[in-house]
Amino acid sequence: MVDVVGWLEESRQLIEAWINDDVAGMDPQAGSVEEAMAYSLQAGGKRLRPQLVLAAADYMEVAWDQVKPAALAVEYLHTYSLIHDDLPAMDNDDLRRGKPTSHKMFGDAMAILAGDALLTEAFVKLSTLADRGFSSAGALAAVGRLASSAGREGLVRGQVQDLAAERRDISIEALEAIHRKKTGALFEACLAIPPLLREDDAAAGALSRFGQHFGLAFQIVDDILNVIGDSAKLGKATGTDAGLGKATYPRLIGVEAARQLVMEHVGEAKRCLDAERAGILYGLLEFAVNRTW
Amino acid sequence: MVDVVGWLEESRQLIEAWINDDVAGMDPQAGSVEEAMAYSLQAGGKRLRPQLVLAAADYMEVAWDQVKPAALAVEYLHTYSLIHDDLPAMDNDDLRRGKPTSHKMFGDAMAILAGDALLTEAFVKLSTLADRGFSSAGALAAVGRLASSAGREGLVRGQVQDLAAERRDISIEALEAIHRKKTGALFEACLAIPPLLREDDAAAGALSRFGQHFGLAFQIVDDILNVIGDSAKLGKATGTDAGLGKATYPRLIGVEAARQLVMEHVGEAKRCLDAERAGILYGLLEFAVNRTW
């Protein structure tokens, strides 16, 4: 039996130490874009996406330190997407993880630029992976995969569809399509990158499918927590989706059916992997769907 | 004697055909982020940055078709930077190349997302370079170089410093530092990518230094044209820098001294290269500093 809680704590501490080191190296002076980058990178959060990279590294028997640039890259890319999504022109959120959002702290211009710089920095990081014992071909595959997951066919499309869906009735299929882009694409990339670095396409496919179901389960739980969660524990306001008239699983099918759907995706996800090697990935999945934070 | 005007026209037409093909493949439907990407990509412009890629390919005796993904990548990245710079939160420009800016056409949210998607797409493109006869190591070096030129130490820093310099008196050295980031970094990357793809670091260094002087000469000419240029020919308003209280070369040292500085950078740039192979690069430089468009 793997100690998931211990693994989560150990990996989170390591990831935060990596981030703190990297931020210190950026010399984040007052008024610089690095100051705004550092603010959002160090604002806490679950660090789930870099944890997915490390868990997939475990599955592939790759050392954590080898995939460090990839773990940082996915967290930087995720942080960029949060900063831009929070902007007044988008979701107009004042709080993120219980703290003022980037544009509230630094103004809209700096928030846009901090997001741009974080997105770009993700690719700077990936470009160093060949220095850590991976082939250049593997590192280049990681670049292609992360870029595809982030762009017009991934994260960006999800956000466009999400904005378009506000105050409109959409089907459960349309909602799933949004979440597959908005959450699933990056989850899949996090899990696929370690096998891609090893040029193991079969494992990349299996881990991607696992990530797809994980991402959907995770997003449905997010929707449920927005209805029934405790805003203090979550560090963000609840009930906001209903206020925005957003399409969510609880609204479309009810909380109980949404919970059932979560369990179905958990089952599907587990079947994608070799159970003997998947202890941490299974544990992470269970933990993420049972979270109240 | 090379036919620079013919080369410029031929390369521009090819680049626009590549862009049109690529945009058609994106299926830019109404209301999609691809529609907004296509609008800005097809809004004209000099196509100077992809021309720098092709001219550096000529210098390295690499076929144009081989570097096509890199030529598209730098134009996409440049277009992203224009869309974000034009936003109300930044320079708040309504017109670009004589047409409404992206946020005027599609709203602020879509303009931010179109920029994000273009920046990301640049790295999708670079990740395909190993399929065109370059080594994965060369392609990965191109990724690292373009990302570094775009991010917190390049374009983004230039924009942050430029915004901070508005309505403030800055020194000529500070102004040059801004332009080295805001224009020079991407020029250098365009020129360095073809030799990096060939894993020729010496040529990448020489072409980078050429690009640095080219970028500064180009930016000073831009400043001069903003003072004395014809807004109809330029396709954008003139006198805007003075209106914003922006630090410019003409304002800091006068138009004549600025012209003299342009010629010094042109001379320095030329000395970086092997003259026998540099016909087109020299011609492009002369053409860019003598432009009135």
Coordinates of C-alpha atoms in Angstrom, one line a residue:
Chain A
M1 CA 0.0 0.0 0.0
V2 CA 1.5 3.3 -1.0
D3 CA 1.5 6.3 1.3
V4 CA -0.3 8.8 -0.9
V5 CA -0.6 11.5 1.8
G6 CA 3.1 11.3 2.5
W7 CA 3.9 11.3 -1.3
L8 CA 1.7 14.3 -1.8
E9 CA 3.3 16.2 1.0
E10 CA 6.9 15.3 -0.1
S11 CA 6.3 16.1 -3.7
R12 CA 4.5 19.4 -2.9
Q13 CA 7.4 20.5 -0.7
L14 CA 9.9 19.6 -3.4
I15 CA 8.0 21.4 -6.1
E16 CA 7.6 24.5 -4.0
A17 CA 11.3 24.5 -3.2
W18 CA 12.1 24.2 -6.9
I19 CA 9.7 27.1 -7.6
N20 CA 11.3 29.2 -4.8
D21 CA 14.8 28.5 -6.1
D22 CA 13.8 29.4 -9.7
V23 CA 12.0 32.6 -8.6
A24 CA 15.0 33.7 -6.6
G25 CA 17.2 33.2 -9.7
M26 CA 14.8 35.5 -11.7
D27 CA 15.7 38.4 -9.3
P28 CA 12.1 39.7 -8.9
Q29 CA 12.6 43.4 -8.2
A30 CA 9.8 45.8 -7.4
G31 CA 8.0 46.8 -10.6
S32 CA 9.4 44.0 -12.7
V33 CA 7.4 41.4 -14.5
E34 CA 9.3 38.8 -12.4
E35 CA 7.7 40.3 -9.3
A36 CA 4.3 39.6 -10.7
M37 CA 5.3 36.1 -11.9
A38 CA 6.7 35.3 -8.4
Y39 CA 3.5 36.6 -6.7
S40 CA 1.3 34.2 -8.6
L41 CA 3.8 31.3 -8.6
Q42 CA 4.2 31.6 -4.8
A43 CA 0.5 32.1 -4.0
G44 CA 0.1 28.4 -3.0
G45 CA -2.2 26.0 -4.7
K46 CA -2.3 22.3 -4.9
R47 CA 0.6 21.9 -7.3
L48 CA -1.4 19.0 -8.8
R49 CA -0.1 19.4 -12.3
P50 CA 3.6 19.1 -11.5
Q51 CA 2.6 16.3 -9.1
L52 CA 1.1 14.5 -12.1
V53 CA 4.5 14.9 -13.9
L54 CA 6.3 13.4 -10.9
A55 CA 3.7 10.6 -10.5
A56 CA 4.1 9.7 -14.2
A57 CA 7.9 9.8 -13.7
D58 CA 7.4 7.3 -10.9
Y59 CA 5.3 5.1 -13.3
M60 CA 8.1 5.3 -15.9
E61 CA 10.8 4.8 -13.2
V62 CA 12.4 8.1 -14.0
A63 CA 14.0 10.2 -11.2
W64 CA 12.1 13.3 -10.1
D65 CA 15.1 15.5 -10.6
Q66 CA 15.4 14.5 -14.2
V67 CA 11.9 15.9 -15.0
K68 CA 12.2 19.0 -12.8
P69 CA 12.1 21.4 -15.9
A70 CA 8.9 19.7 -17.1
A71 CA 7.3 19.9 -13.6
L72 CA 8.1 23.7 -13.5
A73 CA 6.9 24.2 -17.1
V74 CA 3.4 22.8 -16.4
E75 CA 3.0 24.8 -13.2
Y76 CA 4.1 28.0 -15.0
L77 CA 1.7 27.3 -17.9
H78 CA -1.1 26.6 -15.4
T79 CA -0.3 29.8 -13.5
Y80 CA -0.4 31.8 -16.7
S81 CA -3.8 30.4 -17.6
L82 CA -5.2 31.3 -14.1
I83 CA -3.8 34.9 -14.4
H84 CA -5.3 35.5 -17.8
D85 CA -8.7 33.8 -16.9
D86 CA -9.0 36.0 -13.8
L87 CA -8.7 39.3 -15.9
P88 CA -11.6 41.7 -15.9
A89 CA -12.1 41.0 -19.6
M90 CA -12.5 37.3 -18.8
D91 CA -13.9 35.9 -15.6
N92 CA -13.2 39.1 -13.6
D93 CA -12.1 37.4 -10.4
D94 CA -10.8 39.5 -7.5
L95 CA -9.6 36.6 -5.4
R96 CA -7.6 33.5 -6.2
R97 CA -6.5 31.0 -3.5
G98 CA -7.7 33.6 -0.9
K99 CA -5.4 36.3 -2.2
P100 CA -6.0 39.3 -4.5
T101 CA -5.6 38.2 -8.2
S102 CA -2.6 39.4 -10.2
H103 CA -4.4 42.3 -11.9
K104 CA -5.7 43.5 -8.5
M105 CA -2.2 43.6 -7.2
F106 CA -0.3 44.9 -10.3
G107 CA -2.8 46.2 -12.7
D108 CA -4.2 44.7 -15.9
A109 CA -1.2 45.4 -18.1
M110 CA 1.3 43.7 -15.8
A111 CA -1.1 40.8 -15.3
I112 CA -1.3 40.2 -19.0
L113 CA 2.5 40.5 -19.3
A114 CA 3.1 38.2 -16.3
G115 CA 0.9 35.6 -17.9
D116 CA 2.7 36.0 -21.3
A117 CA 6.1 35.6 -19.6
L118 CA 5.0 32.5 -17.7
L119 CA 3.7 30.9 -20.8
T120 CA 6.9 31.6 -22.6
E121 CA 9.1 30.5 -19.6
A122 CA 7.4 27.1 -19.8
F123 CA 9.1 26.5 -23.2
V124 CA 12.4 27.9 -21.9
K125 CA 12.3 25.2 -19.2
L126 CA 11.3 22.4 -21.6
S127 CA 14.2 23.4 -24.0
T128 CA 16.7 22.4 -21.2
L129 CA 15.4 18.8 -20.8
A130 CA 18.0 17.4 -23.1
D131 CA 20.6 18.4 -20.5
R132 CA 19.0 16.0 -18.1
G133 CA 19.7 12.7 -19.7
F134 CA 16.7 12.7 -22.2
S135 CA 17.2 12.6 -26.0
S136 CA 16.6 15.9 -27.9
A137 CA 13.9 14.0 -29.8
G138 CA 12.1 13.2 -26.5
A139 CA 12.4 16.8 -25.3
L140 CA 11.1 18.1 -28.6
A141 CA 8.1 15.8 -28.3
A142 CA 7.4 17.3 -24.9
V143 CA 7.5 20.8 -26.4
G144 CA 5.1 19.8 -29.1
R145 CA 2.8 18.1 -26.6
L146 CA 2.7 20.9 -24.1
A147 CA 2.2 23.6 -26.8
S148 CA -0.7 21.6 -28.4
S149 CA -2.4 21.1 -25.0
A150 CA -2.2 24.9 -24.3
G151 CA -3.2 26.4 -27.6
R152 CA -6.1 26.8 -29.9
E153 CA -6.9 23.1 -29.7
G154 CA -6.5 22.9 -25.9
L155 CA -6.7 25.3 -23.0
V156 CA -7.4 28.4 -25.1
R157 CA -10.2 26.7 -27.0
G158 CA -11.7 25.6 -23.6
Q159 CA -11.6 29.1 -22.3
V160 CA -13.2 30.5 -25.5
Q161 CA -16.0 27.9 -25.3
D162 CA -16.4 28.5 -21.6
L163 CA -16.9 32.2 -22.1
A164 CA -19.3 31.6 -24.9
A165 CA -21.3 29.2 -22.7
E166 CA -22.0 31.7 -20.0
R167 CA -25.7 32.5 -19.6
R168 CA -26.5 30.0 -22.3
D169 CA -28.0 26.5 -22.0
I170 CA -25.6 23.9 -23.3
S171 CA -25.8 20.1 -23.4
I172 CA -23.8 17.8 -21.2
E173 CA -21.8 16.8 -24.3
A174 CA -20.8 20.4 -24.9
L175 CA -19.9 20.9 -21.3
E176 CA -17.7 17.8 -21.4
A177 CA -16.0 19.1 -24.6
I178 CA -15.2 22.3 -22.7
H179 CA -13.7 20.5 -19.8
R180 CA -11.7 18.1 -22.0
K181 CA -10.0 21.2 -23.4
K182 CA -9.9 23.4 -20.3
T183 CA -8.7 20.9 -17.8
G184 CA -8.1 17.6 -19.5
A185 CA -5.7 18.7 -22.2
L186 CA -3.1 19.9 -19.7
F187 CA -3.6 16.9 -17.3
E188 CA -3.0 14.7 -20.3
A189 CA 0.1 16.6 -21.3
C190 CA 1.5 16.4 -17.7
L191 CA 1.1 12.6 -17.7
A192 CA 2.3 12.1 -21.2
I193 CA 5.5 14.1 -20.9
P194 CA 7.6 11.6 -18.9
P195 CA 6.9 8.8 -21.3
L196 CA 7.4 11.1 -24.3
L197 CA 10.8 12.1 -22.9
R198 CA 11.7 8.4 -22.9
E199 CA 10.3 8.1 -26.4
D200 CA 7.7 5.5 -25.2
D201 CA 4.7 6.3 -27.3
A202 CA 2.6 3.4 -26.0
A203 CA 3.0 4.5 -22.4
A204 CA 2.3 8.1 -23.4
G205 CA -1.0 7.0 -25.0
A206 CA -2.1 5.0 -21.9
L207 CA -1.1 7.8 -19.5
S208 CA -2.9 10.3 -21.7
R209 CA -6.2 8.3 -21.6
F210 CA -5.8 8.1 -17.8
G211 CA -5.3 11.8 -17.7
Q212 CA -8.4 12.5 -19.8
H213 CA -10.6 10.6 -17.3
F214 CA -8.8 12.1 -14.4
G215 CA -9.3 15.6 -15.8
L216 CA -13.0 15.1 -16.3
A217 CA -13.5 13.6 -12.8
F218 CA -11.5 16.5 -11.4
Q219 CA -13.5 19.1 -13.2
I220 CA -16.9 17.6 -12.2
V221 CA -15.7 17.6 -8.5
D222 CA -14.7 21.3 -9.0
D223 CA -18.2 22.0 -10.2
I224 CA -19.8 20.1 -7.2
L225 CA -17.6 21.9 -4.7
N226 CA -18.6 25.2 -6.2
V227 CA -22.2 24.3 -5.2
I228 CA -21.7 22.5 -1.9
G229 CA -18.1 23.4 -0.9
D230 CA -16.9 25.5 2.0
S231 CA -15.5 28.8 0.7
A232 CA -13.0 29.1 3.6
K233 CA -11.5 25.6 3.0
L234 CA -11.5 26.1 -0.8
G235 CA -9.8 29.6 -0.5
K236 CA -12.2 30.9 -3.1
A237 CA -15.8 32.0 -3.3
T238 CA -18.4 29.3 -3.9
G239 CA -21.7 29.7 -5.6
T240 CA -20.0 31.8 -8.3
D241 CA -20.9 29.5 -11.2
A242 CA -24.6 29.8 -10.5
G243 CA -24.2 33.6 -10.2
L244 CA -22.6 33.7 -13.6
G245 CA -25.2 31.4 -15.0
K246 CA -22.5 29.0 -15.9
A247 CA -23.2 25.5 -17.2
T248 CA -22.0 23.0 -14.7
Y249 CA -22.6 19.3 -14.1
P250 CA -24.7 19.8 -10.9
R251 CA -26.9 22.3 -12.8
L252 CA -27.3 20.1 -15.8
I253 CA -27.7 16.7 -14.2
G254 CA -27.9 17.3 -10.4
V255 CA -25.3 16.7 -7.7
E256 CA -26.0 13.0 -7.2
A257 CA -25.7 12.1 -10.9
A258 CA -22.6 14.3 -11.1
R259 CA -21.0 12.3 -8.2
Q260 CA -21.9 9.0 -10.0
L261 CA -20.2 10.3 -13.2
V262 CA -17.1 11.1 -11.2
M263 CA -16.9 7.5 -10.0
E264 CA -17.4 6.2 -13.6
H265 CA -14.4 8.3 -14.8
V266 CA -12.4 7.1 -11.8
G267 CA -13.1 3.5 -12.9
E268 CA -12.3 4.2 -16.5
A269 CA -9.1 6.0 -15.6
K270 CA -7.8 3.1 -13.5
R271 CA -8.4 0.6 -16.3
C272 CA -5.9 2.6 -18.5
L273 CA -2.9 1.7 -16.5
D274 CA -0.8 -1.2 -15.3
A275 CA -2.0 -1.5 -11.8
E276 CA 1.3 -2.8 -10.4
R277 CA 3.1 0.4 -11.2
A278 CA 0.2 2.8 -10.7
G279 CA -0.1 3.0 -6.9
I280 CA 0.7 6.7 -6.7
L281 CA -1.3 7.6 -9.8
Y282 CA -4.4 5.7 -8.4
G283 CA -3.8 7.4 -5.0
L284 CA -3.6 10.8 -6.6
L285 CA -6.8 10.2 -8.5
E286 CA -8.7 9.1 -5.4
F287 CA -7.3 12.0 -3.4
A288 CA -8.2 14.5 -6.0
V289 CA -11.8 13.4 -6.3
N290 CA -12.3 13.1 -2.5
R291 CA -10.8 16.6 -1.8
T292 CA -12.6 19.2 0.1
W293 CA -9.9 21.8 -0.3
Chain B
M1 CA 24.5 42.6 -57.3
V2 CA 21.5 41.0 -55.7
D3 CA 17.9 42.0 -56.6
V4 CA 16.7 43.0 -53.1
V5 CA 13.4 44.3 -54.3
G6 CA 12.6 41.1 -56.2
W7 CA 13.8 39.0 -53.2
L8 CA 11.5 41.0 -50.9
E9 CA 8.5 40.6 -53.1
E10 CA 9.1 36.9 -53.8
S11 CA 9.7 36.1 -50.1
R12 CA 6.7 38.1 -48.9
Q13 CA 4.4 36.4 -51.4
L14 CA 5.6 33.0 -50.3
I15 CA 5.2 33.8 -46.6
E16 CA 1.7 35.1 -47.2
A17 CA 0.8 31.9 -49.1
W18 CA 2.2 29.8 -46.2
I19 CA 0.1 31.9 -43.7
N20 CA -3.0 31.6 -45.9
D21 CA -2.6 27.8 -46.2
D22 CA -2.0 27.4 -42.5
V23 CA -4.9 29.6 -41.5
A24 CA -7.2 27.7 -43.9
G25 CA -6.1 24.5 -42.1
M26 CA -7.2 26.0 -38.8
D27 CA -10.8 26.2 -40.0
P28 CA -11.4 29.7 -38.7
Q29 CA -15.2 29.7 -38.0
A30 CA -17.1 32.7 -36.8
G31 CA -16.7 33.2 -33.1
S32 CA -13.7 30.9 -32.8
V33 CA -10.2 31.9 -31.6
E34 CA -8.9 30.9 -35.0
E35 CA -11.1 33.6 -36.6
A36 CA -9.3 36.2 -34.5
M37 CA -5.9 34.7 -35.1
A38 CA -6.6 34.7 -38.9
Y39 CA -7.7 38.3 -38.8
S40 CA -4.5 39.6 -37.4
L41 CA -2.2 37.2 -39.3
Q42 CA -3.9 38.2 -42.6
A43 CA -3.9 42.0 -41.8
G44 CA -0.8 42.6 -44.0
G45 CA 2.4 44.0 -42.6
K46 CA 5.9 43.8 -43.8
R47 CA 6.6 40.2 -42.9
L48 CA 10.1 41.4 -42.0
R49 CA 10.7 38.8 -39.3
P50 CA 10.0 35.7 -41.4
Q51 CA 12.0 37.4 -44.1
L52 CA 14.9 37.6 -41.7
V53 CA 14.5 33.8 -41.2
L54 CA 14.6 33.2 -44.9
A55 CA 17.5 35.6 -45.5
A56 CA 19.5 33.8 -42.7
A57 CA 18.5 30.5 -44.4
D58 CA 20.0 31.9 -47.7
Y59 CA 23.2 32.9 -45.7
M60 CA 23.4 29.3 -44.4
E61 CA 22.5 27.8 -47.8
V62 CA 19.4 26.1 -46.3
A63 CA 16.3 25.8 -48.5
W64 CA 13.3 28.1 -47.7
D65 CA 10.9 25.2 -47.4
Q66 CA 13.0 23.6 -44.7
V67 CA 12.7 26.6 -42.4
K68 CA 9.0 27.2 -43.1
P69 CA 7.8 26.3 -39.6
A70 CA 10.3 28.7 -38.1
A71 CA 9.3 31.5 -40.5
L72 CA 5.6 31.0 -39.5
A73 CA 6.6 30.7 -35.8
V74 CA 8.3 34.1 -35.7
E75 CA 5.4 35.8 -37.5
Y76 CA 2.9 34.2 -35.1
L77 CA 4.9 35.3 -32.2
H78 CA 5.3 38.9 -33.5
T79 CA 1.5 39.0 -34.2
Y80 CA 0.8 37.9 -30.7
S81 CA 3.0 40.7 -29.3
L82 CA 1.2 43.3 -31.5
I83 CA -2.3 42.1 -30.4
H84 CA -1.4 42.3 -26.7
D85 CA 0.5 45.6 -27.0
D86 CA -2.6 47.2 -28.6
L87 CA -4.9 46.2 -25.8
P88 CA -6.6 49.0 -23.8
A89 CA -4.7 48.0 -20.7
M90 CA -1.4 48.5 -22.7
D91 CA -1.0 51.0 -25.5
N92 CA -4.7 51.2 -26.2
D93 CA -4.4 51.5 -30.0
D94 CA -7.6 51.3 -32.2
L95 CA -5.8 50.9 -35.5
R96 CA -3.0 48.6 -36.7
R97 CA -1.9 48.6 -40.3
G98 CA -4.8 50.8 -41.2
K99 CA -7.4 48.3 -39.8
P100 CA -9.2 48.0 -36.4
T101 CA -7.1 46.3 -33.8
S102 CA -8.1 42.8 -32.6
H103 CA -9.8 43.9 -29.5
K104 CA -11.8 46.5 -31.5
M105 CA -13.0 43.7 -33.8
F106 CA -13.5 40.8 -31.3
G107 CA -13.5 42.3 -27.8
D108 CA -10.7 42.3 -25.2
A109 CA -11.2 38.7 -24.0
M110 CA -10.9 37.2 -27.5
A111 CA -7.9 39.5 -28.3
I112 CA -6.1 38.2 -25.2
L113 CA -6.9 34.6 -26.1
A114 CA -5.9 35.1 -29.8
G115 CA -2.6 36.4 -28.6
D116 CA -2.1 33.5 -26.2
A117 CA -3.0 31.0 -28.9
L118 CA -0.6 32.6 -31.4
L119 CA 2.3 32.6 -28.9
T120 CA 1.6 28.9 -28.2
E121 CA 1.2 28.0 -31.9
A122 CA 4.7 29.3 -32.5
F123 CA 6.1 26.5 -30.3
V124 CA 3.8 23.9 -32.0
K125 CA 5.4 25.0 -35.3
L126 CA 9.0 24.8 -34.0
S127 CA 8.3 21.3 -32.6
T128 CA 7.9 20.1 -36.2
L129 CA 11.3 21.2 -37.4
A130 CA 12.9 17.8 -36.9
D131 CA 10.6 16.5 -39.6
R132 CA 12.3 18.8 -42.1
G133 CA 15.8 17.4 -42.2
F134 CA 17.1 19.2 -39.1
S135 CA 18.4 17.4 -36.0
S136 CA 16.1 17.3 -32.9
A137 CA 19.0 19.0 -31.1
G138 CA 18.9 21.8 -33.6
A139 CA 15.1 22.1 -33.4
L140 CA 15.3 22.2 -29.6
A141 CA 17.9 24.9 -29.7
A142 CA 15.5 26.9 -31.8
V143 CA 12.8 26.4 -29.2
G144 CA 15.0 27.6 -26.5
R145 CA 16.2 30.6 -28.4
L146 CA 12.7 31.8 -29.5
A147 CA 11.3 31.3 -26.0
S148 CA 14.2 33.3 -24.4
S149 CA 13.8 36.1 -26.9
A150 CA 10.0 36.4 -26.2
G151 CA 9.9 36.2 -22.5
R152 CA 10.9 38.0 -19.3
E153 CA 14.4 38.7 -20.6
G154 CA 13.2 39.7 -24.1
L155 CA 10.0 41.0 -25.6
V156 CA 8.0 41.0 -22.4
R157 CA 10.7 42.9 -20.5
G158 CA 10.9 45.4 -23.3
Q159 CA 7.2 46.1 -23.1
V160 CA 7.3 46.4 -19.3
Q161 CA 10.1 48.9 -19.5
D162 CA 8.4 50.7 -22.4
L163 CA 5.2 51.1 -20.4
A164 CA 7.2 52.3 -17.3
A165 CA 9.1 54.9 -19.4
E166 CA 5.9 56.7 -20.6
R167 CA 5.8 60.2 -19.4
R168 CA 9.1 59.9 -17.7
D169 CA 12.5 61.2 -18.8
I170 CA 14.9 58.3 -19.5
S171 CA 18.5 58.3 -20.7
I172 CA 19.5 57.2 -24.2
E173 CA 21.1 54.1 -22.7
A174 CA 17.8 53.2 -21.0
L175 CA 16.0 53.7 -24.3
E176 CA 18.5 51.5 -26.1
A177 CA 18.0 48.8 -23.5
I178 CA 14.3 48.9 -24.1
H179 CA 14.7 48.5 -27.9
R180 CA 17.2 45.8 -27.5
K181 CA 14.5 43.8 -25.7
K182 CA 11.5 45.0 -27.6
T183 CA 12.7 44.7 -31.1
G184 CA 16.2 43.4 -31.1
A185 CA 15.7 40.2 -29.2
L186 CA 13.2 38.8 -31.8
F187 CA 15.3 40.0 -34.7
E188 CA 18.3 38.2 -33.2
A189 CA 16.3 35.0 -32.8
C190 CA 15.0 35.1 -36.4
L191 CA 18.5 35.4 -37.7
A192 CA 20.0 32.8 -35.2
I193 CA 17.4 30.1 -35.8
P194 CA 18.6 28.9 -39.2
P195 CA 22.3 28.4 -38.0
L196 CA 21.0 26.9 -34.7
L197 CA 19.0 24.4 -36.7
R198 CA 22.3 23.5 -38.4
E199 CA 24.0 23.3 -34.9
D200 CA 26.4 26.0 -36.2
D201 CA 27.0 28.1 -33.0
A202 CA 29.6 30.4 -34.6
A203 CA 27.3 31.5 -37.4
A204 CA 24.4 31.8 -34.9
G205 CA 26.6 34.2 -32.9
A206 CA 27.6 36.3 -35.9
L207 CA 24.0 36.5 -37.2
S208 CA 22.7 37.4 -33.7
R209 CA 25.1 40.4 -33.5
F210 CA 24.0 41.5 -37.0
G211 CA 20.4 41.2 -35.8
Q212 CA 21.1 43.3 -32.7
H213 CA 22.4 46.2 -34.7
F214 CA 19.7 45.7 -37.4
G215 CA 17.0 45.8 -34.6
L216 CA 18.4 49.0 -33.1
A217 CA 18.7 50.7 -36.6
F218 CA 15.1 49.6 -37.4
Q219 CA 13.7 50.9 -34.1
I220 CA 15.4 54.3 -34.4
V221 CA 14.0 54.6 -38.0
D222 CA 10.5 53.7 -36.5
D223 CA 10.9 56.5 -34.0
I224 CA 12.0 58.9 -36.7
L225 CA 9.0 57.9 -39.0
N226 CA 6.7 58.5 -36.1
V227 CA 7.9 62.1 -36.0
I228 CA 8.3 62.9 -39.7
G229 CA 6.5 60.0 -41.5
D230 CA 3.3 60.1 -43.6
S231 CA 0.5 58.4 -41.7
A232 CA -1.3 57.3 -44.9
K233 CA 1.9 55.5 -46.2
L234 CA 2.7 54.0 -42.8
G235 CA -0.9 52.8 -42.3
K236 CA -0.8 54.0 -38.7
A237 CA -1.1 57.3 -36.9
T238 CA 2.0 59.4 -36.6
G239 CA 2.9 61.8 -33.8
T240 CA 1.5 59.3 -31.3
D241 CA 4.8 58.9 -29.4
A242 CA 4.9 62.6 -28.6
G243 CA 1.3 62.5 -27.6
L244 CA 2.0 59.7 -25.1
G245 CA 5.1 61.5 -23.8
K246 CA 7.2 58.5 -25.0
A247 CA 10.9 58.6 -24.9
T248 CA 12.2 58.3 -28.5
Y249 CA 15.5 58.9 -30.2
P250 CA 14.3 62.1 -32.0
R251 CA 13.1 63.5 -28.7
L252 CA 16.3 62.6 -26.8
I253 CA 18.9 63.5 -29.4
G254 CA 17.1 65.1 -32.3
V255 CA 16.2 63.7 -35.8
E256 CA 19.7 64.4 -37.3
A257 CA 21.7 62.7 -34.6
A258 CA 19.2 59.8 -34.7
R259 CA 19.8 59.4 -38.4
Q260 CA 23.5 59.4 -37.8
L261 CA 23.1 56.6 -35.2
V262 CA 21.1 54.6 -37.7
M263 CA 24.0 54.7 -40.1
E264 CA 26.5 53.7 -37.3
H265 CA 24.4 50.6 -36.5
V266 CA 24.1 49.8 -40.2
G267 CA 27.9 49.9 -40.5
E268 CA 28.4 47.8 -37.3
A269 CA 25.8 45.2 -38.5
K270 CA 27.6 44.8 -41.9
R271 CA 30.9 44.1 -40.2
C272 CA 29.4 41.1 -38.4
L273 CA 28.9 39.0 -41.5
D274 CA 30.9 37.4 -44.3
A275 CA 30.2 39.9 -47.1
E276 CA 30.3 37.3 -49.9
R277 CA 27.3 35.5 -48.6
A278 CA 25.5 38.4 -47.1
G279 CA 24.0 40.1 -50.2
I280 CA 20.4 39.7 -49.2
L281 CA 21.0 40.4 -45.5
Y282 CA 22.8 43.6 -46.4
G283 CA 20.0 44.5 -48.9
L284 CA 17.3 43.8 -46.3
L285 CA 19.1 46.0 -43.8
E286 CA 19.5 48.9 -46.3
F287 CA 15.9 48.5 -47.4
A288 CA 14.5 48.5 -43.8
V289 CA 16.4 51.7 -42.8
N290 CA 15.4 53.6 -46.0
R291 CA 11.7 52.6 -45.8
T292 CA 9.0 55.2 -45.7
W293 CA 6.2 52.7 -45.4

